[in-house]
Amino acid sequence: MKVEDFDLLASMLKDRSGLVLGKDKAYLLETRLMPVARKHGLKGLEELADVVRRKRDENVMGDITEAMTTNETLFFRDQKPFDLFRDVLLPKLMEGRQDSKRIRIWCAACSGGQEPYSLAMILKELGSKLMGWRIEILATDISVEMLDKAKTGLYTQFEVQRGLPITILVKYFRQTGDKWQLDAGIRSMVQFREFNLLESPSALGTFDVVFCRNVLIYFDQETKKKVLDGVARQMPKDGALLLGGAETVLGVTDSFKPVQGRRGVYQLSNSDVEF
Amino acid sequence: MKSCLVVDDSRVIRMVARKILEELSFEVIEAEDGKEALDKCKEKMPDGVLLDWNMPNMDGMEFLLAMRALPDGEEVKVVFCTTENDLSHIQEAIAAGANEYIMKPFDSEIIQSKFLQVGLL
Ligand SMILES: C[S@@+](CC[C@H](N)C(=O)[O-])C[C@H]1O[C@@H](n2cnc3c(N)ncnc32)[C@H](O)[C@@H]1O
C-alpha cells in the first residue's frame, strides 16, 4: 500500500482511538481493512483511503476503527486480579464505606463483557456478605459492536471455555442453540455505555475500583498518561486501579504508584491506604 | 514432571491431546477406553486424566467412578473432554466427581485454561 495512504489511515486511527500503528503493521491494516472496503463498495485500500481523505465519512472511519482494535478477552483473565479484587480490594473498600454502603466499579475497556461479568459473578457469589450494599459496575468501550455483543450476554462454546470454571458456567449460563447465555440477573448488574478513553471521564462520576486492562498497551506514552491522569481525578484516596499484565504506571505518570506486593494493582500517589 | 492419562477411543484425538500436553510439559500416557485406563491407574496413578465419555468396553463415567474408588483415586484431577455438551451431562459429570469439563472441539488454549483451573498447571 502507498505510504501516504498508510500515514493517513494510521493518523486517523490515532486521533480517533489512540491506537498507534507502527510501519511494520501495514500488513495488518491490509488484511483487516479489505472487508471494510468491500462492505462500502470500494475496490481496495487506495479507494478506502481516498474516501477518508476526501469525505471524512463517519461510517467508514468508524468501521475502520472497529476493524483495527483488538478485542481479545476472556473471563477471569489472569485470575489473580480478580482474586485480589474479591479478597483484598473489596473488603478494604467496604471497611471504609460502612456509612454510604456504596461502591462503584469501572471497566474502562470491556470488550465483549467478559471482564465486567466476571466481577458481577464474583459479587453474586459473595451473596449475603453484600446484603444492603449497592455495588455498581459501569462497563465502557469505544466499540459499539462489542458493547452490543456484551449486552446480549451470549457467548460461543469456545468463549465460555476460556477462564470460566465449569461450576460457574453451569450455575450462571443457559444453553440457547449453540451458544451460552448469561443469566439475566447477572447481566442486570452491569451497565454498558459507549465511551472513548481519549475523552475526559469526568462526566462518568467517581470510581472506587477501575479495571483498565489491556488497552493502554496500544497507546503511546502521551496518551497513556492522559488516560491515567484522567482516571486518577475520578478516584477517591482509597481507590484502586488494575492494569493488564504488560502495563504499568511507572515511567508514564506520577498520579499512581504500584501497591507493594499486589501485582497489577495501583493506587493514587498521595494515598497511604494499605492494601 | 506431572503425568496425564489421555483416555479416548480416537487415535487422532489422543495424538492431538498428547501434543498439546507435552508442550505443557506433561508426561503423557494413553488409553483407548475406560478399561485400559483403569488398568493404567492401578499400575500407577497419574496426576491428571483427560477423559472422553463415549467409549467401547467401559465409558468415561464408569471409569471415573471406578477410579475414584481406588486407593489414591480421590486426588487425581479429572477433566472430561467430550462431544456431550448439554447441561445435564455436565451436571452429571460434576456430581460424579469430575473436576473440570471440556466440550469438544478443543484447542490448546482451552486445555491450558482448564488445567490451570484444576491446579495441574
Ligand atoms: C484487548 S481488549 C481488552 C479487554 C479487557 N479489558 C481485558 O483485559 O480482557 C481492548 C479493548 O479496548 C477497546 N478500546 C480501544 N481503544 C479504545 C478507546 N480509545 N477507548 C475505549 N476503548 C478502547 C477495544 O475496543 C477493545 O474492546
GROMACS .gro file of C-alpha atoms and ligand atoms in nm:
model
  423
    1MET     CA    1   0.000   0.000   0.000
    2LYS     CA    2   0.108   0.357  -0.059
    3VAL     CA    3   0.298   0.533   0.215
    4GLU     CA    4   0.067   0.832   0.213
    5ASP     CA    5  -0.238   0.604   0.246
    6PHE     CA    6  -0.083   0.423   0.540
    7ASP     CA    7   0.007   0.753   0.705
    8LEU     CA    8  -0.342   0.891   0.653
    9LEU     CA    9  -0.516   0.584   0.798
   10ALA     CA   10  -0.270   0.548   1.084
   11SER     CA   11  -0.308   0.910   1.187
   12MET     CA   12  -0.687   0.890   1.164
   13LEU     CA   13  -0.680   0.581   1.387
   14LYS     CA   14  -0.460   0.751   1.642
   15ASP     CA   15  -0.685   1.058   1.652
   16ARG     CA   16  -0.999   0.856   1.696
   17SER     CA   17  -0.893   0.577   1.929
   18GLY     CA   18  -0.537   0.634   2.044
   19LEU     CA   19  -0.421   0.323   1.863
   20VAL     CA   20  -0.065   0.357   1.745
   21LEU     CA   21   0.019   0.161   1.434
   22GLY     CA   22   0.387   0.108   1.355
   23LYS     CA   23   0.503   0.098   0.995
   24ASP     CA   24   0.563  -0.276   1.037
   25LYS     CA   25   0.188  -0.320   1.081
   26ALA     CA   26   0.094  -0.228   0.724
   27TYR     CA   27   0.005  -0.592   0.656
   28LEU     CA   28  -0.239  -0.584   0.949
   29LEU     CA   29  -0.404  -0.276   0.804
   30GLU     CA   30  -0.438  -0.450   0.470
   31THR     CA   31  -0.586  -0.776   0.598
   32ARG     CA   32  -0.827  -0.612   0.837
   33LEU     CA   33  -0.942  -0.330   0.613
   34MET     CA   34  -1.014  -0.522   0.294
   35PRO     CA   35  -1.350  -0.639   0.433
   36VAL     CA   36  -1.432  -0.280   0.533
   37ALA     CA   37  -1.353  -0.157   0.183
   38ARG     CA   38  -1.572  -0.428   0.033
   39LYS     CA   39  -1.857  -0.350   0.271
   40HIS     CA   40  -1.862   0.007   0.143
   41GLY     CA   41  -1.843  -0.098  -0.220
   42LEU     CA   42  -1.481   0.010  -0.262
   43LYS     CA   43  -1.221  -0.183  -0.457
   44GLY     CA   44  -0.930  -0.166  -0.219
   45LEU     CA   45  -0.734   0.028   0.037
   46GLU     CA   46  -0.648   0.301  -0.208
   47GLU     CA   47  -1.015   0.384  -0.262
   48LEU     CA   48  -1.082   0.345   0.110
   49ALA     CA   49  -0.808   0.592   0.195
   50ASP     CA   50  -0.948   0.823  -0.067
   51VAL     CA   51  -1.293   0.823   0.092
   52VAL     CA   52  -1.137   0.905   0.428
   53ARG     CA   53  -0.923   1.179   0.275
   54ARG     CA   54  -1.197   1.348   0.074
   55LYS     CA   55  -1.519   1.279   0.258
   56ARG     CA   56  -1.416   1.212   0.618
   57ASP     CA   57  -1.714   0.973   0.611
   58GLU     CA   58  -1.810   0.895   0.974
   59ASN     CA   59  -1.945   0.549   0.890
   60VAL     CA   60  -1.633   0.447   0.706
   61MET     CA   61  -1.400   0.587   0.970
   62GLY     CA   62  -1.599   0.418   1.245
   63ASP     CA   63  -1.580   0.084   1.068
   64ILE     CA   64  -1.207   0.122   1.017
   65THR     CA   65  -1.159   0.188   1.387
   66GLU     CA   66  -1.371  -0.112   1.483
   67ALA     CA   67  -1.176  -0.333   1.246
   68MET     CA   68  -0.839  -0.227   1.381
   69THR     CA   69  -0.898  -0.252   1.756
   70THR     CA   70  -0.809  -0.579   1.923
   71ASN     CA   71  -1.099  -0.723   2.121
   72GLU     CA   72  -0.925  -1.029   2.261
   73THR     CA   73  -1.050  -1.100   2.613
   74LEU     CA   74  -1.163  -1.382   2.838
   75PHE     CA   75  -1.349  -1.448   3.159
   76PHE     CA   76  -1.137  -1.405   3.473
   77ARG     CA   77  -0.840  -1.307   3.259
   78ASP     CA   78  -0.517  -1.382   3.450
   79GLN     CA   79  -0.729  -1.485   3.752
   80LYS     CA   80  -0.506  -1.306   4.006
   81PRO     CA   81  -0.653  -0.956   3.963
   82PHE     CA   82  -0.998  -1.100   4.027
   83ASP     CA   83  -0.882  -1.282   4.340
   84LEU     CA   84  -0.724  -0.959   4.462
   85PHE     CA   85  -1.044  -0.771   4.390
   86ARG     CA   86  -1.250  -1.016   4.594
   87ASP     CA   87  -1.008  -1.085   4.879
   88VAL     CA   88  -0.826  -0.755   4.926
   89LEU     CA   89  -0.977  -0.454   4.747
   90LEU     CA   90  -1.342  -0.517   4.815
   91PRO     CA   91  -1.307  -0.588   5.191
   92LYS     CA   92  -1.089  -0.278   5.224
   93LEU     CA   93  -1.339  -0.058   5.044
   94MET     CA   94  -1.627  -0.196   5.248
   95GLU     CA   95  -1.440  -0.111   5.567
   96GLY     CA   96  -1.418   0.250   5.457
   97ARG     CA   97  -1.776   0.279   5.333
   98GLN     CA   98  -1.984   0.150   5.619
   99ASP     CA   99  -2.199   0.464   5.603
  100SER     CA  100  -2.273   0.502   5.235
  101LYS     CA  101  -2.262   0.128   5.161
  102ARG     CA  102  -2.196   0.220   4.803
  103ILE     CA  103  -1.913   0.113   4.573
  104ARG     CA  104  -1.861   0.199   4.208
  105ILE     CA  105  -1.652  -0.006   3.968
  106TRP     CA  106  -1.547   0.091   3.618
  107CYS     CA  107  -1.431  -0.146   3.344
  108ALA     CA  108  -1.279   0.104   3.108
  109ALA     CA  109  -1.232  -0.117   2.800
  110CYS     CA  110  -1.475  -0.400   2.849
  111SER     CA  111  -1.471  -0.555   2.502
  112GLY     CA  112  -1.728  -0.838   2.485
  113GLY     CA  113  -1.819  -0.804   2.853
  114GLN     CA  114  -1.622  -1.094   2.998
  115GLU     CA  115  -1.436  -0.870   3.244
  116PRO     CA  116  -1.733  -0.685   3.400
  117TYR     CA  117  -1.940  -1.003   3.404
  118SER     CA  118  -1.658  -1.184   3.585
  119LEU     CA  119  -1.678  -0.914   3.851
  120ALA     CA  120  -2.055  -0.942   3.865
  121MET     CA  121  -2.033  -1.318   3.918
  122ILE     CA  122  -1.781  -1.265   4.197
  123LEU     CA  123  -2.021  -1.024   4.367
  124LYS     CA  124  -2.308  -1.266   4.321
  125GLU     CA  125  -2.104  -1.548   4.474
  126LEU     CA  126  -2.038  -1.334   4.781
  127GLY     CA  127  -2.413  -1.338   4.838
  128SER     CA  128  -2.530  -1.227   5.179
  129LYS     CA  129  -2.195  -1.067   5.266
  130LEU     CA  130  -2.304  -0.782   5.040
  131MET     CA  131  -2.652  -0.751   5.178
  132GLY     CA  132  -2.753  -0.385   5.197
  133TRP     CA  133  -2.469  -0.276   4.968
  134ARG     CA  134  -2.515  -0.103   4.638
  135ILE     CA  135  -2.235  -0.201   4.404
  136GLU     CA  136  -2.241  -0.057   4.056
  137ILE     CA  137  -2.040  -0.182   3.763
  138LEU     CA  138  -2.006   0.052   3.468
  139ALA     CA  139  -1.854  -0.110   3.160
  140THR     CA  140  -1.745   0.104   2.868
  141ASP     CA  141  -1.574   0.056   2.535
  142ILE     CA  142  -1.520   0.251   2.218
  143SER     CA  143  -1.659  -0.034   2.008
  144VAL     CA  144  -2.034  -0.027   1.964
  145GLU     CA  145  -2.019  -0.373   1.811
  146MET     CA  146  -1.852  -0.515   2.122
  147LEU     CA  147  -2.096  -0.336   2.352
  148ASP     CA  148  -2.391  -0.479   2.161
  149LYS     CA  149  -2.248  -0.825   2.195
  150ALA     CA  150  -2.174  -0.774   2.564
  151LYS     CA  151  -2.530  -0.666   2.635
  152THR     CA  152  -2.675  -0.986   2.489
  153GLY     CA  153  -2.462  -1.192   2.725
  154LEU     CA  154  -2.434  -1.455   2.452
  155TYR     CA  155  -2.106  -1.642   2.420
  156THR     CA  156  -1.979  -1.921   2.199
  157GLN     CA  157  -1.876  -2.257   2.334
  158PHE     CA  158  -1.518  -2.153   2.275
  159GLU     CA  159  -1.555  -1.830   2.477
  160VAL     CA  160  -1.721  -1.994   2.777
  161GLN     CA  161  -1.439  -2.246   2.799
  162ARG     CA  162  -1.167  -1.988   2.842
  163GLY     CA  163  -1.125  -1.882   3.202
  164LEU     CA  164  -1.469  -1.980   3.322
  165PRO     CA  165  -1.480  -2.266   3.575
  166ILE     CA  166  -1.733  -2.530   3.474
  167THR     CA  167  -1.926  -2.495   3.800
  168ILE     CA  168  -1.976  -2.126   3.730
  169LEU     CA  169  -2.084  -2.199   3.374
  170VAL     CA  170  -2.345  -2.443   3.496
  171LYS     CA  171  -2.465  -2.204   3.762
  172TYR     CA  172  -2.498  -1.881   3.564
  173PHE     CA  173  -2.540  -1.974   3.196
  174ARG     CA  174  -2.822  -2.124   2.993
  175GLN     CA  175  -2.773  -2.305   2.667
  176THR     CA  176  -2.951  -2.146   2.371
  177GLY     CA  177  -2.880  -2.322   2.043
  178ASP     CA  178  -2.506  -2.346   2.002
  179LYS     CA  179  -2.443  -2.052   2.233
  180TRP     CA  180  -2.446  -1.992   2.605
  181GLN     CA  181  -2.632  -1.701   2.759
  182LEU     CA  182  -2.551  -1.541   3.088
  183ASP     CA  183  -2.832  -1.528   3.340
  184ALA     CA  184  -3.039  -1.208   3.320
  185GLY     CA  185  -2.981  -1.141   3.690
  186ILE     CA  186  -2.605  -1.118   3.640
  187ARG     CA  187  -2.645  -0.917   3.322
  188SER     CA  188  -2.854  -0.660   3.502
  189MET     CA  189  -2.566  -0.596   3.745
  190VAL     CA  190  -2.359  -0.436   3.468
  191GLN     CA  191  -2.438  -0.114   3.290
  192PHE     CA  192  -2.286  -0.076   2.944
  193ARG     CA  193  -2.208   0.252   2.778
  194GLU     CA  194  -2.006   0.379   2.484
  195PHE     CA  195  -1.705   0.576   2.596
  196ASN     CA  196  -1.380   0.674   2.427
  197LEU     CA  197  -1.083   0.676   2.664
  198LEU     CA  198  -0.942   0.976   2.480
  199GLU     CA  199  -1.224   1.182   2.628
  200SER     CA  200  -1.235   1.313   2.983
  201PRO     CA  201  -1.413   1.069   3.215
  202SER     CA  202  -1.530   1.343   3.450
  203ALA     CA  203  -1.893   1.307   3.342
  204LEU     CA  204  -1.892   0.940   3.443
  205GLY     CA  205  -1.856   1.021   3.812
  206THR     CA  206  -1.609   0.877   4.061
  207PHE     CA  207  -1.493   0.516   4.084
  208ASP     CA  208  -1.352   0.316   4.375
  209VAL     CA  209  -1.208   0.045   4.153
  210VAL     CA  210  -1.104   0.087   3.791
  211PHE     CA  211  -1.017  -0.204   3.565
  212CYS     CA  212  -0.830  -0.053   3.271
  213ARG     CA  213  -0.669  -0.364   3.138
  214ASN     CA  214  -0.501  -0.449   2.812
  215VAL     CA  215  -0.590  -0.130   2.631
  216LEU     CA  216  -0.312   0.115   2.727
  217ILE     CA  217  -0.062  -0.114   2.551
  218TYR     CA  218  -0.199   0.012   2.220
  219PHE     CA  219  -0.141   0.379   2.306
  220ASP     CA  220   0.170   0.599   2.303
  221GLN     CA  221   0.320   0.742   2.624
  222GLU     CA  222   0.143   1.073   2.600
  223THR     CA  223  -0.199   0.913   2.552
  224LYS     CA  224  -0.136   0.662   2.834
  225LYS     CA  225  -0.052   0.948   3.067
  226LYS     CA  226  -0.357   1.146   2.967
  227VAL     CA  227  -0.587   0.848   3.027
  228LEU     CA  228  -0.431   0.757   3.362
  229ASP     CA  229  -0.434   1.115   3.488
  230GLY     CA  230  -0.799   1.136   3.392
  231VAL     CA  231  -0.875   0.815   3.584
  232ALA     CA  232  -0.686   0.947   3.887
  233ARG     CA  233  -0.908   1.253   3.903
  234GLN     CA  234  -1.217   1.029   3.927
  235MET     CA  235  -1.082   0.827   4.218
  236PRO     CA  236  -1.109   0.868   4.596
  237LYS     CA  237  -0.800   0.831   4.816
  238ASP     CA  238  -0.860   0.462   4.885
  239GLY     CA  239  -0.941   0.373   4.526
  240ALA     CA  240  -0.754   0.114   4.323
  241LEU     CA  241  -0.655   0.081   3.959
  242LEU     CA  242  -0.590  -0.252   3.789
  243LEU     CA  243  -0.384  -0.274   3.473
  244GLY     CA  244  -0.305  -0.563   3.239
  245GLY     CA  245  -0.003  -0.789   3.274
  246ALA     CA  246   0.207  -0.593   3.025
  247GLU     CA  247   0.110  -0.248   3.154
  248THR     CA  248   0.241  -0.019   3.427
  249VAL     CA  249   0.221   0.339   3.551
  250LEU     CA  250   0.596   0.352   3.608
  251GLY     CA  251   0.761   0.593   3.373
  252VAL     CA  252   0.421   0.704   3.244
  253THR     CA  253   0.261   0.917   3.514
  254ASP     CA  254   0.314   1.031   3.872
  255SER     CA  255  -0.052   1.019   3.964
  256PHE     CA  256  -0.039   0.648   4.051
  257LYS     CA  257   0.206   0.420   4.228
  258PRO     CA  258   0.220   0.039   4.242
  259VAL     CA  259   0.072  -0.123   4.552
  260GLN     CA  260   0.356  -0.319   4.707
  261GLY     CA  261   0.319  -0.694   4.685
  262ARG     CA  262   0.000  -0.674   4.479
  263ARG     CA  263   0.096  -0.722   4.118
  264GLY     CA  264  -0.109  -0.525   3.870
  265VAL     CA  265  -0.271  -0.306   4.138
  266TYR     CA  266  -0.203   0.068   4.163
  267GLN     CA  267  -0.318   0.342   4.397
  268LEU     CA  268  -0.305   0.720   4.397
  269SER     CA  269   0.045   0.850   4.464
  270ASN     CA  270  -0.075   1.064   4.751
  271SER     CA  271  -0.264   0.778   4.917
  272ASP     CA  272  -0.131   0.599   5.223
  273VAL     CA  273  -0.402   0.332   5.234
  274GLU     CA  274  -0.257  -0.015   5.279
  275PHE     CA  275  -0.399  -0.292   5.069
  276MET     CA  276   0.711  -3.367   3.570
  277LYS     CA  277   0.338  -3.423   3.609
  278SER     CA  278   0.169  -3.709   3.433
  279CYS     CA  279  -0.157  -3.706   3.243
  280LEU     CA  280  -0.355  -4.004   3.122
  281VAL     CA  281  -0.539  -3.936   2.796
  282VAL     CA  282  -0.840  -4.162   2.754
  283ASP     CA  283  -1.012  -4.153   2.416
  284ASP     CA  284  -1.108  -4.414   2.161
  285SER     CA  285  -1.000  -4.191   1.876
  286ARG     CA  286  -0.633  -4.221   1.796
  287VAL     CA  287  -0.637  -3.880   1.632
  288ILE     CA  288  -0.774  -3.711   1.942
  289ARG     CA  289  -0.519  -3.887   2.161
  290MET     CA  290  -0.245  -3.764   1.931
  291VAL     CA  291  -0.368  -3.404   1.935
  292ALA     CA  292  -0.408  -3.409   2.312
  293ARG     CA  293  -0.064  -3.564   2.357
  294LYS     CA  294   0.097  -3.292   2.152
  295ILE     CA  295  -0.072  -3.015   2.349
  296LEU     CA  296   0.003  -3.175   2.686
  297GLU     CA  297   0.366  -3.245   2.603
  298GLU     CA  298   0.406  -2.880   2.512
  299LEU     CA  299   0.275  -2.804   2.861
  300SER     CA  300   0.546  -3.037   2.998
  301PHE     CA  301   0.329  -3.334   3.090
  302GLU     CA  302   0.437  -3.694   3.073
  303VAL     CA  303   0.155  -3.842   2.864
  304ILE     CA  304   0.010  -4.192   2.897
  305GLU     CA  305  -0.264  -4.311   2.661
  306ALA     CA  306  -0.557  -4.547   2.691
  307GLU     CA  307  -0.822  -4.622   2.431
  308ASP     CA  308  -1.108  -4.699   2.665
  309GLY     CA  309  -1.204  -4.688   3.031
  310LYS     CA  310  -1.096  -5.043   3.094
  311GLU     CA  311  -0.741  -4.990   2.973
  312ALA     CA  312  -0.733  -4.658   3.159
  313LEU     CA  313  -0.832  -4.825   3.483
  314ASP     CA  314  -0.551  -5.081   3.440
  315LYS     CA  315  -0.302  -4.797   3.384
  316CYS     CA  316  -0.425  -4.628   3.700
  317LYS     CA  317  -0.380  -4.946   3.900
  318GLU     CA  318  -0.020  -4.965   3.778
  319LYS     CA  319   0.048  -4.603   3.864
  320MET     CA  320  -0.189  -4.321   3.947
  321PRO     CA  321  -0.145  -4.021   3.712
  322ASP     CA  322  -0.175  -3.659   3.834
  323GLY     CA  323  -0.446  -3.584   3.583
  324VAL     CA  324  -0.685  -3.756   3.344
  325LEU     CA  325  -0.827  -3.613   3.022
  326LEU     CA  326  -1.135  -3.824   2.974
  327ASP     CA  327  -1.369  -3.891   2.683
  328TRP     CA  328  -1.723  -4.000   2.768
  329ASN     CA  329  -1.845  -4.238   2.496
  330MET     CA  330  -1.607  -4.530   2.452
  331PRO     CA  331  -1.646  -4.904   2.395
  332ASN     CA  332  -1.588  -5.156   2.679
  333MET     CA  333  -1.601  -4.904   2.961
  334ASP     CA  334  -1.717  -4.546   2.915
  335GLY     CA  335  -1.577  -4.237   3.083
  336MET     CA  336  -1.838  -4.218   3.355
  337GLU     CA  337  -1.791  -4.581   3.459
  338PHE     CA  338  -1.417  -4.530   3.459
  339LEU     CA  339  -1.443  -4.217   3.674
  340LEU     CA  340  -1.650  -4.391   3.941
  341ALA     CA  341  -1.422  -4.697   3.945
  342MET     CA  342  -1.107  -4.488   3.954
  343ARG     CA  343  -1.229  -4.270   4.240
  344ALA     CA  344  -1.284  -4.588   4.442
  345LEU     CA  345  -0.919  -4.694   4.406
  346PRO     CA  346  -0.665  -4.606   4.676
  347ASP     CA  347  -0.532  -4.256   4.589
  348GLY     CA  348  -0.806  -4.223   4.329
  349GLU     CA  349  -0.953  -3.926   4.513
  350GLU     CA  350  -0.660  -3.693   4.446
  351VAL     CA  351  -0.647  -3.729   4.069
  352LYS     CA  352  -0.772  -3.429   3.872
  353VAL     CA  353  -1.019  -3.546   3.612
  354VAL     CA  354  -1.110  -3.327   3.316
  355PHE     CA  355  -1.384  -3.461   3.091
  356CYS     CA  356  -1.331  -3.392   2.722
  357THR     CA  357  -1.632  -3.491   2.520
  358THR     CA  358  -1.880  -3.400   2.249
  359GLU     CA  359  -2.158  -3.429   2.508
  360ASN     CA  360  -2.214  -3.059   2.553
  361ASP     CA  361  -2.551  -3.027   2.720
  362LEU     CA  362  -2.613  -2.908   3.071
  363SER     CA  363  -2.741  -3.241   3.203
  364HIS     CA  364  -2.425  -3.427   3.102
  365ILE     CA  365  -2.208  -3.159   3.258
  366GLN     CA  366  -2.407  -3.170   3.579
  367GLU     CA  367  -2.388  -3.548   3.590
  368ALA     CA  368  -2.010  -3.533   3.546
  369ILE     CA  369  -1.963  -3.279   3.824
  370ALA     CA  370  -2.185  -3.481   4.056
  371ALA     CA  371  -1.974  -3.790   3.983
  372GLY     CA  372  -1.658  -3.607   4.086
  373ALA     CA  373  -1.513  -3.463   3.766
  374ASN     CA  374  -1.302  -3.154   3.835
  375GLU     CA  375  -1.349  -2.980   3.502
  376TYR     CA  376  -1.526  -3.030   3.173
  377ILE     CA  377  -1.422  -2.956   2.817
  378MET     CA  378  -1.673  -2.957   2.534
  379LYS     CA  379  -1.521  -3.070   2.206
  380PRO     CA  380  -1.386  -2.931   1.984
  381PHE     CA  381  -1.098  -2.812   2.199
  382ASP     CA  382  -0.768  -2.642   2.137
  383SER     CA  383  -0.450  -2.585   2.330
  384GLU     CA  384  -0.582  -2.269   2.487
  385ILE     CA  385  -0.887  -2.441   2.635
  386ILE     CA  386  -0.680  -2.729   2.772
  387GLN     CA  387  -0.439  -2.484   2.927
  388SER     CA  388  -0.717  -2.276   3.080
  389LYS     CA  389  -0.890  -2.582   3.227
  390PHE     CA  390  -0.571  -2.742   3.357
  391LEU     CA  391  -0.482  -2.414   3.525
  392GLN     CA  392  -0.821  -2.409   3.693
  393VAL     CA  393  -0.784  -2.754   3.844
  394GLY     CA  394  -0.431  -2.679   3.959
  395LEU     CA  395  -0.244  -2.910   3.723
  396LEU     CA  396  -0.052  -2.613   3.585
  397LIG     C1  397  -0.776  -0.630   2.426
  397LIG     S1  398  -0.933  -0.566   2.474
  397LIG     C2  399  -0.922  -0.573   2.650
  397LIG     C3  400  -1.050  -0.624   2.715
  397LIG     C4  401  -1.043  -0.645   2.865
  397LIG     N1  402  -1.020  -0.523   2.936
  397LIG     C5  403  -0.936  -0.746   2.900
  397LIG     O1  404  -0.838  -0.712   2.965
  397LIG     O2  405  -0.952  -0.864   2.866
  397LIG     C6  406  -0.915  -0.394   2.432
  397LIG     C7  407  -1.044  -0.317   2.421
  397LIG     O3  408  -1.014  -0.177   2.424
  397LIG     C8  409  -1.106  -0.109   2.341
  397LIG     N2  410  -1.052   0.021   2.307
  397LIG     C9  411  -0.951   0.051   2.220
  397LIG     N3  412  -0.933   0.184   2.213
  397LIG    C10  413  -1.021   0.241   2.298
  397LIG    C11  414  -1.050   0.375   2.335
  397LIG     N4  415  -0.983   0.479   2.282
  397LIG     N5  416  -1.149   0.395   2.425
  397LIG    C12  417  -1.218   0.292   2.478
  397LIG     N6  418  -1.194   0.164   2.447
  397LIG    C13  419  -1.097   0.138   2.358
  397LIG    C14  420  -1.125  -0.204   2.224
  397LIG     O4  421  -1.247  -0.178   2.157
  397LIG    C15  422  -1.121  -0.341   2.293
  397LIG     O5  423  -1.251  -0.386   2.323
   0.00000   0.00000   0.00000
